[in-house]
Amino acid sequence: MRELRGACATRERHEEAPAPASTRRGGRSKRKPPSFSRWLGSCLAGRVGPAPRSIPPWPAFVPAGAAATLPTRPATPGWMAPGHEIAAEAKRRVLARALAELLGGTVYHERQRLARHPRGVQRAEDRTFVAKLHRALAHAEDPSALLEETVGRYAGEIAGHFDPRVYAFATRVLPLAFTALLNGTTPGEALFRVPELGRLSDRVVTSGAIERLRALERLGTVVLVPTHVSNLDSLLFGYVIHALGLPPFAYGAGLNLFTNRVLGYFMHNLGAYTIDRTKSDPLYRELLKEYATVALERGQHQLFFPGGTRSRSFGLERRLKKGLLGTTLAAFRNRAASGAAEGRIFIVPATCSYPLVLEASSLVDDFLHRTGRERYLPPIDEEPDRVELWLGFLRKLMALDVNLDVRIGEPLDPFGCAVDDRGRSLDPRGRTIDAAGYLRSRGEICADPQRDAAYTEQLEERLLEAYRRDNVVRATWAVSFAAFELLRRRFEAEPVHRLVRRIHPGTSIRRTELLLLLTELLDEIARLAEKGAIARNEELGAGPEEVLEQGLRCFATYHGFPVLSARGEAVVVGDASLLYFYRNRVEGYGLLSAPSLLPEEAS
Amino acid sequence: MSAENAVAVLGAGNWGTTLAQLVAENGFDVRLWSRDPEQVREIEETRLNPRGMPGLVLSPRVRATAEFARAVRGAEVVLLVVPAQAMRQVARSLGDVLSPEQLVLHAAKGLELGTLARMSQVLAEETCAKRIGVIAGPNIAPEIAAGEPAGTVASSRFPEVVRCAKRLLTSNRFLVFGGTDVVGVELASALKNVVAIAAGMAHAMGMGENAMSLLVTRGLAEVTAIGSSFGARPATLSGLAGVGDLMVTCRSKHSRNHRIGEALARGESLEAAVARLGMVAEGVTTAVAARALAAERGLECPLLERVYSVLHEGLAPTEALEQLLRLRAGRDVAWS
């Protein structure tokens, strides 16, 4: 019987036995008899008898510095160095060269990064380190120590820390402080007066598969993967996790968030580990993925944003970071291979629906500059995040008396299969299956990078579908979509960044016209919502007049220029890029038969 | 023989029987499932399957069964060779017994009416299978059963499925090429059947070689337009499953779709032609799906459209041809 499938792709190759001690020089002192071929050679040359011993050897070339390790050729002709010794030395050199090449990559990628992001965090230290590494590589006999140091340095940067005392403090005090600040009181006052604890929780409305999330959290390891639009997201989801009564989650946060000392302190001690997205060194990337994998294997719940970065356009994620997403499968596989039957891994999508976005202006500017390629602006990730800015924004949001909808989606396994309340994977028809079977080839669980990447792609597809379904439409988005579509029909400019530029501040739309289109849009959204293809905030339940009013009211509070404002019988555009930004959240549903206005986001 | 290396072939028609034989000749145990117990008994007793492939003596490694679960359980690979419109029903039963360990291949060349789903989509919707692949190419079953050389494409997002298809089927008479473009292979192999019907009609009308070539090439252009609008790679459509399959179905007397086209051009009714064929001609239903796909993407496909009209709206084949010739000729191939 022939084998059906090839042997497991990653059957580990046996590491070659360690080289014999390089100090084995004993063989040199032994006198070897002249070899047969030499003897034969001399016979053929007409000399019979043993080879003469008087021919002087060639002077051996010994590079400076290597003299200590290179055994010099003895002055006896006919001597042969033992092959294994030569092989051992050659092997050592090749290994050293391979390591040096790897580290050369680190030097290259780090240099590139430092040049691209001159304002980056820890720039001076990194520069020094890279320079040092580069110098050391030129002379290193054995670069493994350098490799150890480099990876160790990255590991130290990534490593999160969790301090239960800080967590207890933060979860007890922070909501109070938050609530107080949002109410316009000082934290001190709030602690003494009995604060309205309910305030924040009133505003954040969590819905969806909450019970299932709670159940699964006890059965295995949960990875919460929300959409990402704002730096507030990590805070918000941190709060949601706490408010749902779940244990703390670890999460990867951008390096820039750690620059604020207070925030950095909390983040660090609340289990955040650091992700520096600007680092392109493959060693760093591998380490980051492995960190997440190990954390998952050990049962640490995690929160991460699979979009990788905040959506610059406010459009829903269209592709996810498969590297990080794939760590769920890697962890699942490692657990399954080690025979751990229980301890599954669940991926839980989530969305948050903001009526207004804290960083809307800088995000959309960045997006338009990238797609328009007009000029280069440094990535906005490097802006310091200011807590006061956040609180000011939140306070305005609270003043609006609107909810932040957080939706917890249906949990999935690392293959993208649905999961039931008992943590069992389900097939598309709801039958329970043994998901570990997806990793078996000829009965054995094994790693196969291509296969696993294809599974992760399926998980990605399921998550993207979930985001679209759980996208809770707000009045501001619907109004922007309708208004922008009217303007698009009027100006007919292409591509979109040109269109945005043509819509000057002060451009007005007739209110009746806008209402007409808005009515149509709301109907279409309602129909989609009935099919479960999209979700609606309660704001959208009202008539088009009210939706328009609500949208305008929101826009009036936060941005420098109101995105849209009413002026008599007209609605006036204040900021076309922001109008474009808010409309993008409902792009991709084929609403109003509008063409797609979202160019591929440059990564 | 150990059960774990067995291959289940579902469907004991013309192509299913031939594939079962190919796999068995490569030294694998095959469980050939047929829904007809009579046929199963006949195969088991005589080693012959006159209704599937007359004259072929089946290898002793091929064991026929009418019990679905017995065929599928424990098989390392499941190979579905059923008509496109029966795929969902078979896939439903398959879903009850399939486990995630098993690899799934299908060799159906068609699209599901109504949903317009491709066969791998149907399988993914109805079963737990994820490692799914498709086999398609210029494969006229009687020729292959007679030992004539041929080649095919096995396509899957999962390289191990392609490797597996190669192991199962490759022989010194049968070449299996690999690929990853499942959408391309499935759409190409389904839609070309509609073009084959047109070619059959043209053949029966006694059209010259120039005209045949014109017809088939324009048909391919339409198939490519539809395919690439659904994410197929245009190169796939010029491969074995596209051009390769088109060349054979548009010329071969064995091709079922070609025969249907010929019968229609001779003035037979569709029902009569299908009845006389006695097998499923996928092109007849695919013409409906092709029209819907083109409409969904707003594509103009005059040739596919005319074939649909001839098949299902009673348009006379000569009139369809006249209409096609009156069309304004646009670009030869789409801008890339």
mmCIF file of C-alpha atoms in Angstrom, chain B:
data_model
loop_
_atom_site.group_PDB
_atom_site.id
_atom_site.type_symbol
_atom_site.label_atom_id
_atom_site.label_comp_id
_atom_site.label_asym_id
_atom_site.label_seq_id
_atom_site.Cartn_x
_atom_site.Cartn_y
_atom_site.Cartn_z
ATOM 1 C CA MET B 1 -5.995 -3.662 3.350
ATOM 2 C CA SER B 2 -6.096 -1.032 6.023
ATOM 3 C CA ALA B 3 -9.148 1.141 5.945
ATOM 4 C CA GLU B 4 -7.293 4.350 6.652
ATOM 5 C CA ASN B 5 -5.818 4.610 3.199
ATOM 6 C CA ALA B 6 -9.040 3.953 1.371
ATOM 7 C CA VAL B 7 -10.580 6.368 -1.069
ATOM 8 C CA ALA B 8 -14.317 6.881 -1.349
ATOM 9 C CA VAL B 9 -15.621 7.659 -4.820
ATOM 10 C CA LEU B 10 -19.194 8.904 -4.663
ATOM 11 C CA GLY B 11 -21.038 8.472 -7.923
ATOM 12 C CA ALA B 12 -20.696 5.456 -10.226
ATOM 13 C CA GLY B 13 -21.453 7.142 -13.509
ATOM 14 C CA ASN B 14 -19.221 7.372 -16.495
ATOM 15 C CA TRP B 15 -16.524 9.596 -14.971
ATOM 16 C CA GLY B 16 -16.866 8.298 -11.416
ATOM 17 C CA THR B 17 -16.266 4.728 -12.564
ATOM 18 C CA THR B 18 -13.258 5.778 -14.624
ATOM 19 C CA LEU B 19 -11.751 7.767 -11.755
ATOM 20 C CA ALA B 20 -12.318 4.860 -9.372
ATOM 21 C CA GLN B 21 -10.455 2.607 -11.767
ATOM 22 C CA LEU B 22 -7.553 5.081 -12.114
ATOM 23 C CA VAL B 23 -7.206 5.329 -8.350
ATOM 24 C CA ALA B 24 -7.416 1.572 -7.905
ATOM 25 C CA GLU B 25 -4.798 0.964 -10.574
ATOM 26 C CA ASN B 26 -2.465 3.137 -8.515
ATOM 27 C CA GLY B 27 -2.769 0.686 -5.662
ATOM 28 C CA PHE B 28 -5.367 2.285 -3.429
ATOM 29 C CA ASP B 29 -8.509 0.661 -2.097
ATOM 30 C CA VAL B 30 -11.565 2.292 -3.566
ATOM 31 C CA ARG B 31 -15.111 2.249 -2.242
ATOM 32 C CA LEU B 32 -17.364 3.156 -5.106
ATOM 33 C CA TRP B 33 -20.730 4.400 -3.946
ATOM 34 C CA SER B 34 -23.824 4.273 -6.094
ATOM 35 C CA ARG B 35 -27.335 5.077 -4.944
ATOM 36 C CA ASP B 36 -28.602 2.120 -6.997
ATOM 37 C CA PRO B 37 -28.281 -1.257 -5.175
ATOM 38 C CA GLU B 38 -28.896 -3.064 -8.460
ATOM 39 C CA GLN B 39 -25.851 -1.436 -10.010
ATOM 40 C CA VAL B 40 -23.805 -2.206 -6.910
ATOM 41 C CA ARG B 41 -24.704 -5.871 -7.103
ATOM 42 C CA GLU B 42 -23.844 -5.994 -10.759
ATOM 43 C CA ILE B 43 -20.413 -4.468 -10.152
ATOM 44 C CA GLU B 44 -19.709 -6.778 -7.254
ATOM 45 C CA GLU B 45 -20.757 -9.881 -9.175
ATOM 46 C CA THR B 46 -19.419 -9.179 -12.645
ATOM 47 C CA ARG B 47 -16.722 -6.501 -12.099
ATOM 48 C CA LEU B 48 -18.475 -4.666 -14.892
ATOM 49 C CA ASN B 49 -20.459 -1.447 -14.802
ATOM 50 C CA PRO B 50 -22.232 -1.346 -18.161
ATOM 51 C CA ARG B 51 -24.324 1.660 -17.228
ATOM 52 C CA GLY B 52 -21.327 3.629 -16.020
ATOM 53 C CA MET B 53 -18.571 2.603 -18.364
ATOM 54 C CA PRO B 54 -19.400 -0.268 -20.698
ATOM 55 C CA GLY B 55 -16.545 -2.631 -21.404
ATOM 56 C CA LEU B 56 -14.357 -1.560 -18.493
ATOM 57 C CA VAL B 57 -13.332 -4.430 -16.235
ATOM 58 C CA LEU B 58 -12.992 -2.966 -12.781
ATOM 59 C CA SER B 59 -9.960 -3.633 -10.645
ATOM 60 C CA PRO B 60 -10.534 -5.948 -7.657
ATOM 61 C CA ARG B 61 -9.533 -3.027 -5.441
ATOM 62 C CA VAL B 62 -12.764 -1.265 -6.394
ATOM 63 C CA ARG B 63 -15.525 -2.344 -4.006
ATOM 64 C CA ALA B 64 -18.989 -1.038 -4.795
ATOM 65 C CA THR B 65 -21.444 -0.173 -2.048
ATOM 66 C CA ALA B 66 -24.849 1.423 -1.795
ATOM 67 C CA GLU B 67 -24.357 2.348 1.840
ATOM 68 C CA PHE B 68 -23.242 5.902 2.007
ATOM 69 C CA ALA B 69 -21.796 5.882 5.507
ATOM 70 C CA ARG B 70 -19.812 2.735 4.845
ATOM 71 C CA ALA B 71 -18.239 4.254 1.801
ATOM 72 C CA VAL B 72 -17.261 7.478 3.517
ATOM 73 C CA ARG B 73 -16.373 6.560 7.108
ATOM 74 C CA GLY B 74 -12.691 6.246 7.636
ATOM 75 C CA ALA B 75 -11.803 6.977 4.040
ATOM 76 C CA GLU B 76 -8.802 9.210 3.818
ATOM 77 C CA VAL B 77 -10.113 11.016 0.763
ATOM 78 C CA VAL B 78 -13.625 11.496 -0.533
ATOM 79 C CA LEU B 79 -14.013 12.066 -4.255
ATOM 80 C CA LEU B 80 -17.411 13.322 -5.387
ATOM 81 C CA VAL B 81 -18.401 12.665 -8.971
ATOM 82 C CA VAL B 82 -22.091 13.542 -9.063
ATOM 83 C CA PRO B 83 -24.116 15.908 -11.241
ATOM 84 C CA ALA B 84 -23.990 19.528 -10.121
ATOM 85 C CA GLN B 85 -27.688 19.681 -9.277
ATOM 86 C CA ALA B 86 -27.389 16.582 -7.077
ATOM 87 C CA MET B 87 -24.317 17.897 -5.268
ATOM 88 C CA ARG B 88 -26.144 19.588 -2.412
ATOM 89 C CA GLN B 89 -28.207 16.527 -1.635
ATOM 90 C CA VAL B 90 -25.164 14.266 -1.634
ATOM 91 C CA ALA B 91 -23.192 16.837 0.346
ATOM 92 C CA ARG B 92 -25.930 16.898 2.990
ATOM 93 C CA SER B 93 -25.618 13.181 3.536
ATOM 94 C CA LEU B 94 -21.862 13.524 3.402
ATOM 95 C CA GLY B 95 -22.021 16.137 6.168
ATOM 96 C CA ASP B 96 -23.495 13.566 8.533
ATOM 97 C CA VAL B 97 -20.560 11.221 8.247
ATOM 98 C CA LEU B 98 -17.585 13.325 7.217
ATOM 99 C CA SER B 99 -14.903 14.228 9.739
ATOM 100 C CA PRO B 100 -12.489 17.181 9.570
ATOM 101 C CA GLU B 101 -9.590 14.815 8.949
ATOM 102 C CA GLN B 102 -10.842 13.781 5.549
ATOM 103 C CA LEU B 103 -9.869 15.503 2.344
ATOM 104 C CA VAL B 104 -12.568 16.186 -0.220
ATOM 105 C CA LEU B 105 -12.193 16.375 -3.989
ATOM 106 C CA HIS B 106 -14.931 16.851 -6.507
ATOM 107 C CA ALA B 107 -15.092 16.431 -10.251
ATOM 108 C CA ALA B 108 -18.451 18.017 -10.998
ATOM 109 C CA LYS B 109 -18.571 20.550 -13.798
ATOM 110 C CA GLY B 110 -21.519 22.773 -13.129
ATOM 111 C CA LEU B 111 -23.116 25.423 -10.980
ATOM 112 C CA GLU B 112 -26.074 25.090 -8.679
ATOM 113 C CA LEU B 113 -29.237 26.640 -10.051
ATOM 114 C CA GLY B 114 -30.892 29.221 -7.859
ATOM 115 C CA THR B 115 -27.963 29.877 -5.589
ATOM 116 C CA LEU B 116 -25.414 29.994 -8.449
ATOM 117 C CA ALA B 117 -23.024 28.402 -5.989
ATOM 118 C CA ARG B 118 -19.888 26.689 -7.164
ATOM 119 C CA MET B 119 -19.523 23.064 -6.140
ATOM 120 C CA SER B 120 -16.795 23.725 -3.572
ATOM 121 C CA GLN B 121 -19.049 26.349 -2.023
ATOM 122 C CA VAL B 122 -21.875 23.824 -1.764
ATOM 123 C CA LEU B 123 -19.508 21.377 -0.065
ATOM 124 C CA ALA B 124 -18.264 24.035 2.344
ATOM 125 C CA GLU B 125 -21.823 25.039 3.202
ATOM 126 C CA GLU B 126 -23.095 21.537 3.832
ATOM 127 C CA THR B 127 -20.164 19.717 5.401
ATOM 128 C CA CYS B 128 -17.327 20.338 7.809
ATOM 129 C CA ALA B 129 -14.852 19.906 4.944
ATOM 130 C CA LYS B 130 -12.290 22.673 4.575
ATOM 131 C CA ARG B 131 -9.588 20.901 2.669
ATOM 132 C CA ILE B 132 -11.520 20.855 -0.591
ATOM 133 C CA GLY B 133 -10.188 20.567 -4.119
ATOM 134 C CA VAL B 134 -11.528 20.308 -7.639
ATOM 135 C CA ILE B 135 -10.480 18.097 -10.536
ATOM 136 C CA ALA B 136 -11.271 19.264 -14.047
ATOM 137 C CA GLY B 137 -9.803 19.157 -17.498
ATOM 138 C CA PRO B 138 -10.199 17.717 -20.979
ATOM 139 C CA ASN B 139 -11.275 14.326 -19.708
ATOM 140 C CA ILE B 140 -13.534 12.367 -21.995
ATOM 141 C CA ALA B 141 -14.150 9.327 -19.838
ATOM 142 C CA PRO B 142 -14.309 6.577 -22.507
ATOM 143 C CA GLU B 143 -10.913 7.578 -23.907
ATOM 144 C CA ILE B 144 -9.320 7.521 -20.487
ATOM 145 C CA ALA B 145 -10.966 4.213 -19.644
ATOM 146 C CA ALA B 146 -9.495 2.853 -22.852
ATOM 147 C CA GLY B 147 -6.041 3.855 -21.674
ATOM 148 C CA GLU B 148 -5.508 6.815 -23.967
ATOM 149 C CA PRO B 149 -3.182 9.513 -22.577
ATOM 150 C CA ALA B 150 -4.805 12.510 -20.916
ATOM 151 C CA GLY B 151 -4.199 15.218 -18.355
ATOM 152 C CA THR B 152 -6.190 17.122 -15.781
ATOM 153 C CA VAL B 153 -5.929 19.935 -13.242
ATOM 154 C CA ALA B 154 -6.293 19.500 -9.503
ATOM 155 C CA SER B 155 -6.838 22.812 -7.779
ATOM 156 C CA SER B 156 -7.144 23.676 -4.107
ATOM 157 C CA ARG B 157 -6.234 26.378 -1.624
ATOM 158 C CA PHE B 158 -4.590 23.558 0.301
ATOM 159 C CA PRO B 159 -1.401 22.229 -1.277
ATOM 160 C CA GLU B 160 -1.810 18.888 0.471
ATOM 161 C CA VAL B 161 -5.078 18.310 -1.390
ATOM 162 C CA VAL B 162 -3.308 18.895 -4.704
ATOM 163 C CA ARG B 163 -0.489 16.571 -3.673
ATOM 164 C CA CYS B 164 -3.032 13.987 -2.719
ATOM 165 C CA ALA B 165 -4.883 14.225 -6.043
ATOM 166 C CA LYS B 166 -1.570 13.767 -7.835
ATOM 167 C CA ARG B 167 -0.752 10.662 -5.817
ATOM 168 C CA LEU B 168 -4.170 9.168 -6.397
ATOM 169 C CA LEU B 169 -4.437 9.730 -10.110
ATOM 170 C CA THR B 170 -1.056 10.194 -11.757
ATOM 171 C CA SER B 171 0.020 7.347 -13.985
ATOM 172 C CA ASN B 172 2.033 6.985 -17.143
ATOM 173 C CA ARG B 173 -1.184 7.574 -19.049
ATOM 174 C CA PHE B 174 -2.648 10.335 -16.903
ATOM 175 C CA LEU B 175 -0.975 13.620 -15.931
ATOM 176 C CA VAL B 176 -2.250 15.685 -13.018
ATOM 177 C CA PHE B 177 -1.293 19.354 -12.970
ATOM 178 C CA GLY B 178 -1.628 21.378 -9.778
ATOM 179 C CA GLY B 179 -3.141 24.764 -9.112
ATOM 180 C CA THR B 180 -4.575 27.000 -6.410
ATOM 181 C CA ASP B 181 -7.276 28.845 -8.340
ATOM 182 C CA VAL B 182 -10.379 26.917 -7.372
ATOM 183 C CA VAL B 183 -12.759 29.626 -8.583
ATOM 184 C CA GLY B 184 -11.081 29.688 -11.981
ATOM 185 C CA VAL B 185 -11.163 25.932 -12.490
ATOM 186 C CA GLU B 186 -14.749 25.577 -11.317
ATOM 187 C CA LEU B 187 -16.122 28.425 -13.396
ATOM 188 C CA ALA B 188 -14.112 27.508 -16.479
ATOM 189 C CA SER B 189 -15.124 23.862 -16.418
ATOM 190 C CA ALA B 190 -18.787 24.723 -15.824
ATOM 191 C CA LEU B 191 -19.213 27.545 -18.296
ATOM 192 C CA LYS B 192 -17.358 25.917 -21.168
ATOM 193 C CA ASN B 193 -20.185 23.385 -21.405
ATOM 194 C CA VAL B 194 -22.468 26.131 -22.647
ATOM 195 C CA VAL B 195 -19.954 27.016 -25.343
ATOM 196 C CA ALA B 196 -19.761 23.324 -26.217
ATOM 197 C CA ILE B 197 -23.491 23.269 -26.932
ATOM 198 C CA ALA B 198 -23.034 26.211 -29.285
ATOM 199 C CA ALA B 199 -20.162 24.394 -30.978
ATOM 200 C CA GLY B 200 -22.325 21.310 -31.384
ATOM 201 C CA MET B 201 -25.019 23.362 -33.077
ATOM 202 C CA ALA B 202 -22.507 24.979 -35.398
ATOM 203 C CA HIS B 203 -21.078 21.579 -36.230
ATOM 204 C CA ALA B 204 -24.440 20.150 -37.161
ATOM 205 C CA MET B 205 -25.141 23.214 -39.285
ATOM 206 C CA GLY B 206 -22.027 22.363 -41.241
ATOM 207 C CA MET B 207 -20.092 25.483 -40.425
ATOM 208 C CA GLY B 208 -16.497 25.751 -41.561
ATOM 209 C CA GLU B 209 -13.396 25.613 -39.394
ATOM 210 C CA ASN B 210 -12.986 29.404 -39.373
ATOM 211 C CA ALA B 211 -16.486 29.880 -38.104
ATOM 212 C CA MET B 212 -16.032 27.175 -35.447
ATOM 213 C CA SER B 213 -12.880 28.807 -34.240
ATOM 214 C CA LEU B 214 -14.579 32.202 -34.135
ATOM 215 C CA LEU B 215 -17.446 30.809 -32.119
ATOM 216 C CA VAL B 216 -15.329 28.942 -29.611
ATOM 217 C CA THR B 217 -12.875 31.773 -29.082
ATOM 218 C CA ARG B 218 -15.604 34.326 -28.520
ATOM 219 C CA GLY B 219 -17.211 31.884 -26.131
ATOM 220 C CA LEU B 220 -13.947 31.646 -24.236
ATOM 221 C CA ALA B 221 -13.749 35.441 -24.058
ATOM 222 C CA GLU B 222 -17.188 35.526 -22.444
ATOM 223 C CA VAL B 223 -16.298 32.749 -20.015
ATOM 224 C CA THR B 224 -13.121 34.623 -19.105
ATOM 225 C CA ALA B 225 -15.029 37.847 -18.518
ATOM 226 C CA ILE B 226 -17.431 36.134 -16.137
ATOM 227 C CA GLY B 227 -14.649 34.170 -14.463
ATOM 228 C CA SER B 228 -12.401 37.109 -13.767
ATOM 229 C CA SER B 229 -15.291 39.178 -12.444
ATOM 230 C CA PHE B 230 -15.689 36.487 -9.782
ATOM 231 C CA GLY B 231 -12.019 36.441 -8.909
ATOM 232 C CA ALA B 232 -10.711 33.744 -11.246
ATOM 233 C CA ARG B 233 -7.228 34.300 -12.578
ATOM 234 C CA PRO B 234 -7.416 34.798 -16.357
ATOM 235 C CA ALA B 235 -4.398 32.495 -16.766
ATOM 236 C CA THR B 236 -6.410 29.626 -15.292
ATOM 237 C CA LEU B 237 -8.934 30.016 -18.075
ATOM 238 C CA SER B 238 -6.249 29.525 -20.659
ATOM 239 C CA GLY B 239 -5.086 26.378 -18.869
ATOM 240 C CA LEU B 240 -6.223 22.775 -19.070
ATOM 241 C CA ALA B 241 -9.524 23.375 -17.303
ATOM 242 C CA GLY B 242 -10.338 26.314 -19.586
ATOM 243 C CA VAL B 243 -9.002 26.233 -23.120
ATOM 244 C CA GLY B 244 -7.996 22.587 -22.751
ATOM 245 C CA ASP B 245 -11.458 21.437 -21.781
ATOM 246 C CA LEU B 246 -13.048 23.745 -24.332
ATOM 247 C CA MET B 247 -11.017 22.271 -27.172
ATOM 248 C CA VAL B 248 -12.177 18.778 -26.410
ATOM 249 C CA THR B 249 -15.826 19.471 -25.633
ATOM 250 C CA CYS B 250 -16.190 21.623 -28.701
ATOM 251 C CA ARG B 251 -14.744 19.030 -31.039
ATOM 252 C CA SER B 252 -15.283 15.617 -29.568
ATOM 253 C CA LYS B 253 -18.187 13.426 -30.632
ATOM 254 C CA HIS B 254 -18.071 11.960 -27.138
ATOM 255 C CA SER B 255 -18.894 15.241 -25.496
ATOM 256 C CA ARG B 256 -22.411 15.161 -24.123
ATOM 257 C CA ASN B 257 -22.926 18.862 -24.437
ATOM 258 C CA HIS B 258 -21.666 18.826 -27.983
ATOM 259 C CA ARG B 259 -24.167 16.088 -28.812
ATOM 260 C CA ILE B 260 -27.022 18.055 -27.297
ATOM 261 C CA GLY B 261 -26.076 21.014 -29.485
ATOM 262 C CA GLU B 262 -25.987 18.854 -32.579
ATOM 263 C CA ALA B 263 -29.375 17.330 -31.811
ATOM 264 C CA LEU B 264 -30.924 20.758 -31.333
ATOM 265 C CA ALA B 265 -29.503 22.009 -34.613
ATOM 266 C CA ARG B 266 -31.025 19.016 -36.367
ATOM 267 C CA GLY B 267 -34.366 20.163 -35.065
ATOM 268 C CA GLU B 268 -34.821 17.791 -32.143
ATOM 269 C CA SER B 269 -36.482 19.152 -29.008
ATOM 270 C CA LEU B 270 -34.384 19.602 -25.906
ATOM 271 C CA GLU B 271 -36.337 16.932 -24.032
ATOM 272 C CA ALA B 272 -35.864 14.429 -26.800
ATOM 273 C CA ALA B 273 -32.170 15.201 -27.071
ATOM 274 C CA VAL B 274 -31.600 14.830 -23.338
ATOM 275 C CA ALA B 275 -33.622 11.627 -23.234
ATOM 276 C CA ARG B 276 -31.640 10.139 -26.076
ATOM 277 C CA LEU B 277 -28.353 11.052 -24.380
ATOM 278 C CA GLY B 278 -29.396 9.205 -21.242
ATOM 279 C CA MET B 279 -26.807 11.060 -19.158
ATOM 280 C CA VAL B 280 -26.618 14.486 -17.594
ATOM 281 C CA ALA B 281 -25.498 17.241 -19.933
ATOM 282 C CA GLU B 282 -24.401 19.911 -17.482
ATOM 283 C CA GLY B 283 -24.423 22.650 -20.101
ATOM 284 C CA VAL B 284 -28.200 22.653 -20.269
ATOM 285 C CA THR B 285 -28.570 23.834 -16.689
ATOM 286 C CA THR B 286 -25.322 25.776 -16.637
ATOM 287 C CA ALA B 287 -26.691 27.970 -19.440
ATOM 288 C CA VAL B 288 -29.283 29.228 -16.970
ATOM 289 C CA ALA B 289 -26.657 29.856 -14.315
ATOM 290 C CA ALA B 290 -24.311 31.514 -16.796
ATOM 291 C CA ARG B 291 -26.977 33.969 -17.801
ATOM 292 C CA ALA B 292 -27.682 34.839 -14.175
ATOM 293 C CA LEU B 293 -23.973 35.237 -13.378
ATOM 294 C CA ALA B 294 -23.471 37.563 -16.320
ATOM 295 C CA ALA B 295 -26.509 39.596 -15.289
ATOM 296 C CA GLU B 296 -25.262 39.803 -11.703
ATOM 297 C CA ARG B 297 -22.015 41.378 -12.858
ATOM 298 C CA GLY B 298 -23.588 43.448 -15.621
ATOM 299 C CA LEU B 299 -21.605 41.660 -18.323
ATOM 300 C CA GLU B 300 -22.724 41.302 -21.900
ATOM 301 C CA CYS B 301 -22.341 37.732 -23.041
ATOM 302 C CA PRO B 302 -24.157 37.474 -26.383
ATOM 303 C CA LEU B 303 -23.089 33.918 -27.134
ATOM 304 C CA LEU B 304 -23.991 32.433 -23.772
ATOM 305 C CA GLU B 305 -27.203 34.412 -23.919
ATOM 306 C CA ARG B 306 -28.152 32.953 -27.327
ATOM 307 C CA VAL B 307 -27.430 29.408 -26.191
ATOM 308 C CA TYR B 308 -29.762 30.009 -23.273
ATOM 309 C CA SER B 309 -32.459 31.264 -25.650
ATOM 310 C CA VAL B 310 -32.110 28.234 -27.889
ATOM 311 C CA LEU B 311 -32.241 25.830 -24.971
ATOM 312 C CA HIS B 312 -34.947 27.378 -22.880
ATOM 313 C CA GLU B 313 -36.814 29.942 -24.968
ATOM 314 C CA GLY B 314 -37.239 28.070 -28.203
ATOM 315 C CA LEU B 315 -35.037 30.296 -30.345
ATOM 316 C CA ALA B 316 -34.084 28.525 -33.570
ATOM 317 C CA PRO B 317 -30.345 27.692 -33.726
ATOM 318 C CA THR B 318 -30.026 29.229 -37.214
ATOM 319 C CA GLU B 319 -31.657 32.419 -36.018
ATOM 320 C CA ALA B 320 -29.328 32.532 -32.990
ATOM 321 C CA LEU B 321 -26.362 32.258 -35.290
ATOM 322 C CA GLU B 322 -27.688 35.017 -37.540
ATOM 323 C CA GLN B 323 -28.157 37.255 -34.534
ATOM 324 C CA LEU B 324 -24.619 36.640 -33.384
ATOM 325 C CA LEU B 325 -23.212 37.507 -36.768
ATOM 326 C CA ARG B 326 -25.129 40.762 -36.834
ATOM 327 C CA LEU B 327 -23.500 41.950 -33.604
ATOM 328 C CA ARG B 328 -21.027 44.767 -33.795
ATOM 329 C CA ALA B 329 -17.555 43.390 -33.227
ATOM 330 C CA GLY B 330 -15.907 45.054 -30.281
ATOM 331 C CA ARG B 331 -12.522 44.440 -28.768
ATOM 332 C CA ASP B 332 -10.889 41.092 -29.299
ATOM 333 C CA VAL B 333 -9.688 40.619 -25.738
ATOM 334 C CA ALA B 334 -10.257 42.701 -22.658
ATOM 335 C CA TRP B 335 -7.645 45.216 -21.632
ATOM 336 C CA SER B 336 -5.490 43.742 -19.004
#
